[in-house]
Coordinates of C-alpha atoms and ligand atoms in Angstrom, one line a residue:
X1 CA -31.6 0.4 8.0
X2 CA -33.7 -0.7 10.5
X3 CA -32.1 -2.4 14.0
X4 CA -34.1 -5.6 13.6
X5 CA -32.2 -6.3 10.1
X6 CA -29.5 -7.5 12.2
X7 CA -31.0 -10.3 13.3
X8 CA -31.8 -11.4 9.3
X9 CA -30.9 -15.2 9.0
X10 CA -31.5 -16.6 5.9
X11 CA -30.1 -20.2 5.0
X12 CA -29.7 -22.8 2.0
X13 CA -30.8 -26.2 2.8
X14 CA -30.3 -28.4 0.6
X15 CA -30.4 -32.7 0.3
X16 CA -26.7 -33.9 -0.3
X17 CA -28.4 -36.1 -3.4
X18 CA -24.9 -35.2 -5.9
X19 CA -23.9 -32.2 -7.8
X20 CA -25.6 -29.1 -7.7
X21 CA -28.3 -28.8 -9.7
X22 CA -29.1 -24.7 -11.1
X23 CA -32.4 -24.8 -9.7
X24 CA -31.2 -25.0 -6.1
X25 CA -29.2 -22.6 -6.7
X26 CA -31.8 -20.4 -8.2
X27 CA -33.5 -20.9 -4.7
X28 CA -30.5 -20.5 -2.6
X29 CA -29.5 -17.2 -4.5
X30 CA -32.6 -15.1 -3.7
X31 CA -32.2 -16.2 0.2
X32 CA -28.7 -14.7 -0.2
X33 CA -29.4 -11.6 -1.8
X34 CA -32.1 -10.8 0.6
X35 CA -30.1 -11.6 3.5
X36 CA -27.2 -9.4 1.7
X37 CA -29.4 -6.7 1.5
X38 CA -30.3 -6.5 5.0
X39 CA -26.7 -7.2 6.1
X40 CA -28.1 -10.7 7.7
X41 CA -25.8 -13.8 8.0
X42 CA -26.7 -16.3 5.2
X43 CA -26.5 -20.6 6.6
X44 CA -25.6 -23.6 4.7
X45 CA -27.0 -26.9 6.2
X46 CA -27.0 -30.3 4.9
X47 CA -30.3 -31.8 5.3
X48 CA -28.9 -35.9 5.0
X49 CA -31.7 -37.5 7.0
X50 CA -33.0 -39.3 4.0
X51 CA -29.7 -41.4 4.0
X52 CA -30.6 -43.8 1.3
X53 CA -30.5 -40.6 -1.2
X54 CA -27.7 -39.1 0.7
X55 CA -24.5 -39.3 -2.3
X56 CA -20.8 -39.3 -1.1
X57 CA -19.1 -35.9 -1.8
X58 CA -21.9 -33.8 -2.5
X59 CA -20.9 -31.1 0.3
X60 CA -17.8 -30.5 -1.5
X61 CA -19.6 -30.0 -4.7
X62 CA -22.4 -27.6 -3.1
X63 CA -19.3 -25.7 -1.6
X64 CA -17.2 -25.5 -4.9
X65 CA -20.6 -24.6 -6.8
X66 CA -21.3 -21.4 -4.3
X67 CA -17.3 -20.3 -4.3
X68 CA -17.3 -20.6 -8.0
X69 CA -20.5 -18.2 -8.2
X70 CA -19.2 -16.1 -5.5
X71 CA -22.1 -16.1 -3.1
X72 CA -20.3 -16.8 0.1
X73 CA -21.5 -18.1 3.0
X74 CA -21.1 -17.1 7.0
X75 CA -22.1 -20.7 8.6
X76 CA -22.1 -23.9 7.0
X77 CA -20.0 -27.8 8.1
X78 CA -16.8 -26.3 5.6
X79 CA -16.5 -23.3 8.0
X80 CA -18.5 -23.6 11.5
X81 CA -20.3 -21.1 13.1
X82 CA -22.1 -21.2 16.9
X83 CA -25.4 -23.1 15.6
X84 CA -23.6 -26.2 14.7
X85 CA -23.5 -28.6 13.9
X86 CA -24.5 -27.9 10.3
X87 CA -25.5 -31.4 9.2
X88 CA -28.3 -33.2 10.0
X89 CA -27.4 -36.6 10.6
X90 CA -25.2 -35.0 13.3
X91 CA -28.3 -33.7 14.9
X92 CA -29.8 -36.7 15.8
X93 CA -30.4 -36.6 19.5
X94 CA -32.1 -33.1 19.0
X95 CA -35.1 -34.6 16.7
X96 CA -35.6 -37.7 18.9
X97 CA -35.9 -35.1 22.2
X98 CA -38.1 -32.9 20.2
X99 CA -40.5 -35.5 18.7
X100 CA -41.1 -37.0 21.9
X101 CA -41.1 -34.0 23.7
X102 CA -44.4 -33.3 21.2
X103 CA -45.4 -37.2 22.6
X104 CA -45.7 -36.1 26.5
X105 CA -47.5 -32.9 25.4
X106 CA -49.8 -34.5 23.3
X107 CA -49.3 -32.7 20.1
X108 CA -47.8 -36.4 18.3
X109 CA -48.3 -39.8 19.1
X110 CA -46.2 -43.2 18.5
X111 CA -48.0 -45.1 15.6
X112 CA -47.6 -49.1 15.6
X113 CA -49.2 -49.2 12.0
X114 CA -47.0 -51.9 10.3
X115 CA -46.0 -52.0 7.1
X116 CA -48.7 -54.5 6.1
X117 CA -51.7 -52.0 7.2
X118 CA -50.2 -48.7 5.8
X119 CA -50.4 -51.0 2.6
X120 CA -53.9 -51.7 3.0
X121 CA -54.7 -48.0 3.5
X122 CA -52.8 -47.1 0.4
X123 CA -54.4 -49.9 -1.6
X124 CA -57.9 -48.7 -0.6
X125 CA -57.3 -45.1 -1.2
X126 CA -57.7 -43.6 1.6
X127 CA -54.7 -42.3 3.6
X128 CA -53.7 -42.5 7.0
X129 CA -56.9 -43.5 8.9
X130 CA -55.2 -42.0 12.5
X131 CA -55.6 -45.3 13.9
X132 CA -53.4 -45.1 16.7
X133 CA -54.1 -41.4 17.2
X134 CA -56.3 -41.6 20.8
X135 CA -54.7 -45.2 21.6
X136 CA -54.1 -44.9 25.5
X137 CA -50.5 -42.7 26.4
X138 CA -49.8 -45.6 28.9
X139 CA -50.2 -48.4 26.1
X140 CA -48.1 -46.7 23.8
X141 CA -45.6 -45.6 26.7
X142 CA -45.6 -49.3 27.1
X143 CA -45.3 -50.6 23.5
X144 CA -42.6 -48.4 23.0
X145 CA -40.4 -49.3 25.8
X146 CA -40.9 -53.4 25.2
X147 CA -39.3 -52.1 21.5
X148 CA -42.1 -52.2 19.3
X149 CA -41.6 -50.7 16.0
X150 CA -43.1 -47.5 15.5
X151 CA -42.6 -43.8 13.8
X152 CA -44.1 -40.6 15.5
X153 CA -47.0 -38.4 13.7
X154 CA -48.2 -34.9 13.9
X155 CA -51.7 -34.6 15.5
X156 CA -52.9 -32.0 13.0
X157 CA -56.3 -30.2 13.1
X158 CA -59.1 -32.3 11.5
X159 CA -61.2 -29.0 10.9
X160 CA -60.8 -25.4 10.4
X161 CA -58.6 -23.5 7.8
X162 CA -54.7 -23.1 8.6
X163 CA -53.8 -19.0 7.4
X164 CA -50.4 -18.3 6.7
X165 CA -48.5 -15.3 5.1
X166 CA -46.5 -15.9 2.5
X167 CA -43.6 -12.8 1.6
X168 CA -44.2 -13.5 -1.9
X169 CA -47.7 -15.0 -1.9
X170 CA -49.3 -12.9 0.6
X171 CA -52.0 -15.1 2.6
X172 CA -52.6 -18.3 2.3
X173 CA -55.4 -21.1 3.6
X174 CA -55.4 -24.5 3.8
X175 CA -58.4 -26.5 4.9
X176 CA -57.6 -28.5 7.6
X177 CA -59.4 -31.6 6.8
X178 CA -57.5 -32.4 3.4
X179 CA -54.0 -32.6 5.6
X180 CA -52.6 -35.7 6.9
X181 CA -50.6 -36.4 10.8
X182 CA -47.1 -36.7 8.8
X183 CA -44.7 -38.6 10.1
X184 CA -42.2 -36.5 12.2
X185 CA -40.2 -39.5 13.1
X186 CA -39.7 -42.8 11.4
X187 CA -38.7 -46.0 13.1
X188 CA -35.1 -46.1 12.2
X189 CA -34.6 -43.0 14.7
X190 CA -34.2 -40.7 11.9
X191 CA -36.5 -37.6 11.5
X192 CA -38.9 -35.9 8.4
X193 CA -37.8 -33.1 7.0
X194 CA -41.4 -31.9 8.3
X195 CA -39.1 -31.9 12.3
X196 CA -35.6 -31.6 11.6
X197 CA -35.9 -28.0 9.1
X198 CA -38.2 -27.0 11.9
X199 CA -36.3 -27.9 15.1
X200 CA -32.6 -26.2 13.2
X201 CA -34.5 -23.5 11.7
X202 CA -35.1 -22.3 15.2
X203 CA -31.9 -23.7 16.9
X204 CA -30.4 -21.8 14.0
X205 CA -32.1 -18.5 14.7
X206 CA -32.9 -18.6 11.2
X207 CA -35.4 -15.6 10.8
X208 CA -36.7 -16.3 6.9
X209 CA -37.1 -19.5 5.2
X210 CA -36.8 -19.0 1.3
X211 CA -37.5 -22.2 -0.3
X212 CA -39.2 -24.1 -3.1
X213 CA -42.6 -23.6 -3.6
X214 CA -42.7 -27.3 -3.8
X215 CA -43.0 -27.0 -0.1
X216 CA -46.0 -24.7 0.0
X217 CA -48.6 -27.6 0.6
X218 CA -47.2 -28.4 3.5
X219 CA -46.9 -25.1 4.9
X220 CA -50.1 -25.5 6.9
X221 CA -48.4 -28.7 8.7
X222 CA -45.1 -26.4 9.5
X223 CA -47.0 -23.5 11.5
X224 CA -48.8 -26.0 13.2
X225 CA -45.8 -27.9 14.2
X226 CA -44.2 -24.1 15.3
X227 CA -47.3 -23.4 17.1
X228 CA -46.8 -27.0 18.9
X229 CA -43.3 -25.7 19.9
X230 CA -44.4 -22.7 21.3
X231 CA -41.6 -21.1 19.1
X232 CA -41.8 -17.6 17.8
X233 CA -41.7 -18.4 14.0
X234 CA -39.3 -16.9 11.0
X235 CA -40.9 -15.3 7.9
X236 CA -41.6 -17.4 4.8
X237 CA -41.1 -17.4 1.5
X238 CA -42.0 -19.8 -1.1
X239 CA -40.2 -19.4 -4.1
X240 CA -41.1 -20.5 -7.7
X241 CA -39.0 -22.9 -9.4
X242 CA -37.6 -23.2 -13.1
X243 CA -39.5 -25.3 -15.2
X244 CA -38.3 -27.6 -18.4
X245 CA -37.1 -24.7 -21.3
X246 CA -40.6 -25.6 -23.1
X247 CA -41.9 -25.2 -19.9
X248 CA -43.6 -28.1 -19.1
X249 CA -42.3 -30.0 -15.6
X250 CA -39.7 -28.9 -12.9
X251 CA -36.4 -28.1 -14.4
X252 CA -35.5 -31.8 -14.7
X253 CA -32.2 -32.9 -12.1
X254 CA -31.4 -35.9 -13.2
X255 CA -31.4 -36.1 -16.3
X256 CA -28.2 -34.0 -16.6
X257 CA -28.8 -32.8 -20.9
X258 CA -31.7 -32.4 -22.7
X259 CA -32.5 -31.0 -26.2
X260 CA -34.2 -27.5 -26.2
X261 CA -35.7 -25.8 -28.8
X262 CA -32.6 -25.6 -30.7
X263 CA -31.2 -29.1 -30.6
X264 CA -28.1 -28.0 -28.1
X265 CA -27.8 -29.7 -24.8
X266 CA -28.7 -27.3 -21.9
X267 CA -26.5 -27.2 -18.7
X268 CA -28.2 -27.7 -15.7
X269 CA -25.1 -28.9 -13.0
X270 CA -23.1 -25.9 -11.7
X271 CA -20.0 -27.4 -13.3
X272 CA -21.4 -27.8 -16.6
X273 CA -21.8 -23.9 -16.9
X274 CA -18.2 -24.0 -15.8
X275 CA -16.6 -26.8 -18.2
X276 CA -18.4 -24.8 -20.9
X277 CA -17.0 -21.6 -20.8
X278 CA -19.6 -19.3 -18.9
X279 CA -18.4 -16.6 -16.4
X280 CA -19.6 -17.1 -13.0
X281 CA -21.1 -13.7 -13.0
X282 CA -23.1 -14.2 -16.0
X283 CA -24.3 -17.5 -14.7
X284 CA -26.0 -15.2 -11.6
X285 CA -26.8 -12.4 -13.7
X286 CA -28.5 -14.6 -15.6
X287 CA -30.6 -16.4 -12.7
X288 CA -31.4 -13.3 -10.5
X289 CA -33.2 -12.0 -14.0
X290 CA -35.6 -15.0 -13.7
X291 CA -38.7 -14.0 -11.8
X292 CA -37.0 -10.9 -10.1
X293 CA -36.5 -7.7 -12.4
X294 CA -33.6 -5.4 -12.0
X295 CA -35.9 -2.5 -13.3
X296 CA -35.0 0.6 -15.8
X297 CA -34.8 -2.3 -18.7
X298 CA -31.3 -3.3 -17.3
X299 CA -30.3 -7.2 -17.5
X300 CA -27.0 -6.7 -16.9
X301 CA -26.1 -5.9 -13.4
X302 CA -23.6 -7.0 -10.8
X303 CA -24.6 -8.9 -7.6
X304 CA -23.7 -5.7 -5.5
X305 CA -26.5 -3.8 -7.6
X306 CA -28.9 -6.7 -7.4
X307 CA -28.5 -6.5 -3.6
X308 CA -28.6 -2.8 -3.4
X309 CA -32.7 -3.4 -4.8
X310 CA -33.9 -6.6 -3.8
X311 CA -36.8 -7.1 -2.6
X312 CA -38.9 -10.7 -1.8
X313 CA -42.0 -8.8 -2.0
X314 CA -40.9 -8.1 -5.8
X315 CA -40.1 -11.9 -7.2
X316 CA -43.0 -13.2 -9.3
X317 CA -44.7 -16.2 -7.7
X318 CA -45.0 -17.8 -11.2
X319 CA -43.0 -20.7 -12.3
X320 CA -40.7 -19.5 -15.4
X321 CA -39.4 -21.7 -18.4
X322 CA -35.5 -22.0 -18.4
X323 CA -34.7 -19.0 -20.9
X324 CA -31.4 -20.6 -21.5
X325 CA -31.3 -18.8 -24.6
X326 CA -30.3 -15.6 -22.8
X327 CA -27.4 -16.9 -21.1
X328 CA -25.1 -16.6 -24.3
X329 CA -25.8 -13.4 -24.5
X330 CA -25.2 -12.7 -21.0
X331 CA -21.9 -14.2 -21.0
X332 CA -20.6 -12.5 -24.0
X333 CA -21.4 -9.1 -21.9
X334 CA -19.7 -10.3 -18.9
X335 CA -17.0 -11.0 -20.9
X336 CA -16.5 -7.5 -22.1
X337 CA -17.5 -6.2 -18.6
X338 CA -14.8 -7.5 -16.7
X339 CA -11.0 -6.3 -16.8
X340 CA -9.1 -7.7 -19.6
X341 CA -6.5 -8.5 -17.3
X342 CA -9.1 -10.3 -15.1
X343 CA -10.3 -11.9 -18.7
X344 CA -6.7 -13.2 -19.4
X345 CA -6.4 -15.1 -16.2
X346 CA -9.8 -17.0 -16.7
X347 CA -8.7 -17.7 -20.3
X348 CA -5.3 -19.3 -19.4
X349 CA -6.7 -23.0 -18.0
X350 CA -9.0 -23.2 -21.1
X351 CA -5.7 -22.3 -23.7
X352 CA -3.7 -24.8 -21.2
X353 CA -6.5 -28.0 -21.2
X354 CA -6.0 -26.8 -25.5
X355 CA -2.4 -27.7 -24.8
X356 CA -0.9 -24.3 -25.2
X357 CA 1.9 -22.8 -23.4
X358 CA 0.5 -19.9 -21.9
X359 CA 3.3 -17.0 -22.2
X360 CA 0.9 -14.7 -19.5
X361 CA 2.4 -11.2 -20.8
X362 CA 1.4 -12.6 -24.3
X363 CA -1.8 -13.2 -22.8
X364 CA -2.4 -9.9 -21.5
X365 CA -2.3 -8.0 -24.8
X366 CA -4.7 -10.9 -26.7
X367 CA -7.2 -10.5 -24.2
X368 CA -8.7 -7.0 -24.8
X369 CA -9.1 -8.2 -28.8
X370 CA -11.6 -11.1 -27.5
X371 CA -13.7 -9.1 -25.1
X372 CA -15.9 -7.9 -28.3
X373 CA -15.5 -11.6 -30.1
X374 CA -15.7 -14.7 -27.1
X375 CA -19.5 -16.0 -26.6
X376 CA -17.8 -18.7 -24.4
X377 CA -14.0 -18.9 -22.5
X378 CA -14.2 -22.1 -24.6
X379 CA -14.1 -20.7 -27.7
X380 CA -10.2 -18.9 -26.8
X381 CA -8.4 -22.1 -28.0
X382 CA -10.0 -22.1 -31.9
X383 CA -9.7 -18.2 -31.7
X384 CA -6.7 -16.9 -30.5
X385 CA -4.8 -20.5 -29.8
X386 CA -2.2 -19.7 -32.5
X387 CA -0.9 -16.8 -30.6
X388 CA 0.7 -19.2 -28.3
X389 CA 1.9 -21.9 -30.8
X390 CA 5.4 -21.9 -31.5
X391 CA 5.7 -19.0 -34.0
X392 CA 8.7 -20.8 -35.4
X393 CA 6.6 -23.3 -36.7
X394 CA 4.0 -21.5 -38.5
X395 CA 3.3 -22.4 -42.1
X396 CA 1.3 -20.8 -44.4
X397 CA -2.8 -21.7 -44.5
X398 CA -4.0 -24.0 -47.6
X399 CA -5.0 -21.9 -50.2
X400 CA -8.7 -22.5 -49.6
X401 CA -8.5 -20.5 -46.2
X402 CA -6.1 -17.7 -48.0
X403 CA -8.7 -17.0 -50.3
X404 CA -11.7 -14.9 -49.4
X405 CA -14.9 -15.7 -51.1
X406 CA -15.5 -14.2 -54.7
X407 CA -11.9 -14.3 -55.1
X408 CA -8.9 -16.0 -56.5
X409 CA -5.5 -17.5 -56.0
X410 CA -4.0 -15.2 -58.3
X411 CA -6.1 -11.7 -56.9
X412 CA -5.0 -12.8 -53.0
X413 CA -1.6 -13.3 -54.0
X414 CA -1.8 -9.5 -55.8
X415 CA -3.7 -8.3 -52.6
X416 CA -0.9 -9.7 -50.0
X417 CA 1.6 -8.7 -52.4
X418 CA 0.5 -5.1 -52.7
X419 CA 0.0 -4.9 -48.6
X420 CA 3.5 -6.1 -48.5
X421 CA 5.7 -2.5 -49.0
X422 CA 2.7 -0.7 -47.3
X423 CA 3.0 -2.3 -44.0
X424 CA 6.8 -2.3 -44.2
X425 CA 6.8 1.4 -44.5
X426 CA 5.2 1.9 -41.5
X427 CA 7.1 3.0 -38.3
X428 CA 4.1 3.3 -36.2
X429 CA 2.7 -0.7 -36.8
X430 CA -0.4 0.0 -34.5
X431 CA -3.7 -1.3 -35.4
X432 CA -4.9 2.3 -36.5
X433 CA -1.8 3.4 -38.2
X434 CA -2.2 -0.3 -40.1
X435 CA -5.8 0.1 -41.0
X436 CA -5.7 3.9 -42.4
X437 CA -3.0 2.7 -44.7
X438 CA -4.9 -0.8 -45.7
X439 CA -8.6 0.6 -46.2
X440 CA -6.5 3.5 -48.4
X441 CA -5.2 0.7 -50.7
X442 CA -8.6 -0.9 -51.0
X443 CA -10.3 2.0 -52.2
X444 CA -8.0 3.1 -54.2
X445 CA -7.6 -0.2 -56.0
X446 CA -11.6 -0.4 -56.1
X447 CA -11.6 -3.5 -53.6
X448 CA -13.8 -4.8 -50.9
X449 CA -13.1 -4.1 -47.2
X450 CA -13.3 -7.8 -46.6
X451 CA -11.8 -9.2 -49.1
X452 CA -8.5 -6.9 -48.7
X453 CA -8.8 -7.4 -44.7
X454 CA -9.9 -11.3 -45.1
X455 CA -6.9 -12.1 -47.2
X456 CA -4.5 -10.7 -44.1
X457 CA -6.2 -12.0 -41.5
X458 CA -6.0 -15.4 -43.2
X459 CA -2.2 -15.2 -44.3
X460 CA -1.4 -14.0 -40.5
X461 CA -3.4 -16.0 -38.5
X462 CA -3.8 -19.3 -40.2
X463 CA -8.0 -18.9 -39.7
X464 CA -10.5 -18.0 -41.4
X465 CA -12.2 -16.2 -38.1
X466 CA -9.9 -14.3 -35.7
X467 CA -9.0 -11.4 -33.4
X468 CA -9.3 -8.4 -36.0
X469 CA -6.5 -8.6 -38.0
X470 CA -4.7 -5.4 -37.4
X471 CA -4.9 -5.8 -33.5
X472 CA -3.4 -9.5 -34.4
X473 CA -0.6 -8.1 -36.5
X474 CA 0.1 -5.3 -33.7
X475 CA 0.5 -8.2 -31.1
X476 CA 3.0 -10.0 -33.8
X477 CA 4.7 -7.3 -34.2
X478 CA 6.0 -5.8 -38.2
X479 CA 8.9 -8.2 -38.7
X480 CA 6.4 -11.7 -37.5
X481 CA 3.3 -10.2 -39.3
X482 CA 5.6 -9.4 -42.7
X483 CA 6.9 -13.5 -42.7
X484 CA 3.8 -14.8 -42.4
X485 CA 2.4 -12.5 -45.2
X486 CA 5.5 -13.3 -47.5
X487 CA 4.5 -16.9 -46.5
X488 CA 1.3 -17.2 -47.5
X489 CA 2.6 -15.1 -50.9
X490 CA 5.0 -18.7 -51.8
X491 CA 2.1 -20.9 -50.5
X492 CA 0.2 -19.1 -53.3
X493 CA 2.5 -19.1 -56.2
X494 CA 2.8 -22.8 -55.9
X495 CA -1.0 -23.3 -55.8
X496 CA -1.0 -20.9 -58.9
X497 CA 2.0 -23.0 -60.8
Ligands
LIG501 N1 -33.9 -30.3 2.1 C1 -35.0 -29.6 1.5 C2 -34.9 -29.6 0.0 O1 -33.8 -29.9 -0.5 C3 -34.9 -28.1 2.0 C4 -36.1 -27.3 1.8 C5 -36.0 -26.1 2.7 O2 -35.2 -25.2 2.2 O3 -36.5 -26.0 3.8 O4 -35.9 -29.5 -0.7

């Protein structure tokens, strides 16, 4: 790898506004892979200047959302670094130094426009009019120091086309006359994002900035403000953003659920994914596939293989449809990609918030039968939950669940009857040993695989939808799975009487 890698700074920026949304971390995730791949440091900072947005707590839910997903971060307010501080409100005295550092150089001026006249302006359409942009440096030295309010502005171009590279967009132009002199300070003291990204960014050393595309129109206002500084500026990168599921508008934030094409409520907070069951690692499987392509047809990847090929130059610049659809699908793969052992652990708080006693050893030989069967950790409680009931207290199934479809009281009770001496016999009880000597019995008593199979499963479990039945009968054991049959036999006969 080449030496200037090193220096590869990439960082996450985001607005504390409440929990994190996917789409920020869709942003923040290819800024970490790419400063993975090139062994850079990756930043958190809090960009809280707009404090009227600014919502109590939302560091600690940006932090829990990126340790949940397992993208770690070097520098960031939770664990320091030597650019810090890593919040801007804490920053203050650096923006107000820089903005009118930009004043006595004459790239900015103060502008008195009140309230009243930026009204106006609006009102008639136009924007800005620059009025105070040539007003005499000694006047507006003067108006300033006798306290009149006032915010600061960029004195951009008025002609001429700005030309930027873009990593993912390749060059860019922006004609100069369509752009406004932002506001780089407002009067409260407290800087634009337009300053403060631009003054941390290079107090930060921060070598690429990967963020929304949303930002791309005021790219041309950035370089300038870089080329004000005289500072040697990082790469860019303006990503694309996930759009609605139907595709129409920005993936939406606040409005937390929303229908997609099949009626079910879409997760969009980190912690949603969480409280409904997905794996962390399917949840960034599933957003490093949109807009960026593993290659060789593969969806299903680790991070370390993501990192191991990513490339900025290879995301597509176009805006893509939440294909939440996928994420299922993903998940149940993840589930049956990670250790069963690892499996277990992540199923135990979902059995728990069910109520269950968890017996963990008991645990450990479930969890290999749900890696095939689990869409969602949710779903452990409703599948496997009456492994970890009291077995003591297990009664028989009502005789609608006992019986398979096409079938009667009378045929099951014959069926469960009949499996009776046959598992008995056994002295190897293992799933394999169980099945050769069950599938024998259906076809030689001219009976469906299902029915025969359906009928145990039902009398052992309780359920109409399990583990399969011989690995649950296994994990009972001979003497547990033999009650439960001879159970469901009495539970029968009286439904029969
Ligand atoms: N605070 C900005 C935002 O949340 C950061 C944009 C950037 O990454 O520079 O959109």
């Amino acid at each position: 790898m080449p030496a200037r890698d090193q220096a590869v700074r990439a960082r996450y920026a985001p607005s504390p506004t409440g929990p994190q949304h996917i789409g920020g971390i869709r942003s923040a995730l290819f800024g970490w892979l790419f400063a993975r791949r090139h062994g850079g440091q990756f930043i958190l900072r809090i960009e809280d200047t707009d404090q009227k947005r600014s919502v109590r707590g939302s560091v600690e839910q940006i932090v829990e959302a990126f340790a949940w997903l397992g993208l770690d971060i070097d520098e960031g307010p939770h664990v320091g670094g030597d650019y810090g501080p890593y919040v801007q409100s804490q920053r203050l005295d650096q923006y107000q130094r820089w903005a009118n550092w930009l004043v006595e150089q004459g790239h900015a001026y103060r502008c008195f426009a009140t309230p009243d006249e930026l009204a106006e302006m609006r009102k008639a359409g136009r924007g800005y009019d620059r009025r105070y942009r040539d007003f005499p440096a000694d006047r507006s030295a003067e108006q300033a120091a006798q306290g009149m309010a006032h915010v600061i502005r960029f004195k951009m171009p008025l002609a001429g086309t700005t030309r930027g590279k873009d990593l993912i967009r390749g060059e860019v132009a922006f004609d100069n006359a369509q752009l406004q002199d932002a506001v780089l300070l407002k009067s409260d003291g407290f800087p634009t994002y337009h300053l403060a990204h631009i003054v941390d960014d290079h107090a930060m050393r921060i070598s690429h900035i990967t963020r929304a595309v949303e930002w791309l129109p005021s790219f041309p206002l950035h370089l300038h403000i870089w080329e004000a500084f005289g500072w040697e500026k990082p790469q860019f990168a303006h990503l694309p953003v996930l759009l609605n599921p139907n595709g129409k508008g920005k993936l939406s934030k606040r409005r937390q659920q929303f229908a997609d094409a099949g009626g079910k409520s879409v997760p969009v907070l980190v912690h949603e994914f969480q409280s409904a069951g997905y794996l962390p690692e399917a949840v960034v499987n599933f957003l490093t596939n949109i807009g960026w392509n593993f290659g060789d047809d593969r969806e299903v990847f680790t991070n370390a293989e993501a990192i191991a090929r990513f490339a900025l130059q290879d995301v597509n610049p176009a805006n893509s449809a939440y294909p939440i659809a996928k994420l299922d699908w993903l998940n149940s793969q993840w589930i049956q990609r990670i250790h069963a052992n690892e499996l277990a652990s992540r199923l135990k708080p979902a059995l728990e918030a069910a109520g269950y006693a968890v017996d963990e050893s008991l645990l450990r030989r479930v969890a290999p039968t749900l890696q095939v069967r689990l869409k969602s950790l949710r779903d452990v409680a409703p599948m496997a939950g009456f492994f970890f009931a009291d077995w003591n207290d297990f009664a028989a199934p009502p005789a609608e669940i006992l019986i398979q479809r096409k079938m009667d009281a009378a045929g099951t009770r014959h069926i469960l009857q009949s499996a009776l001496p046959l598992l008995a016999a056994l002295d190897d009880f293992s799933p394999e040993a169980q099945h050769a000597a069950i599938a024998a019995y259906a076809a030689s008593s001219g009976l469906k695989n299902g029915a025969v199979f359906g009928s145990l499963r039902a009398a052992v479990s309780g359920q109409r939808v399990s583990p399969p039945t011989f690995d649950v009968m296994a994990i009972l054991g001979k003497a547990e799975s033999l009650r439960r049959i001879k159970l469901a036999v009495a539970a029968l006969e009286t439904a029969i009487a």
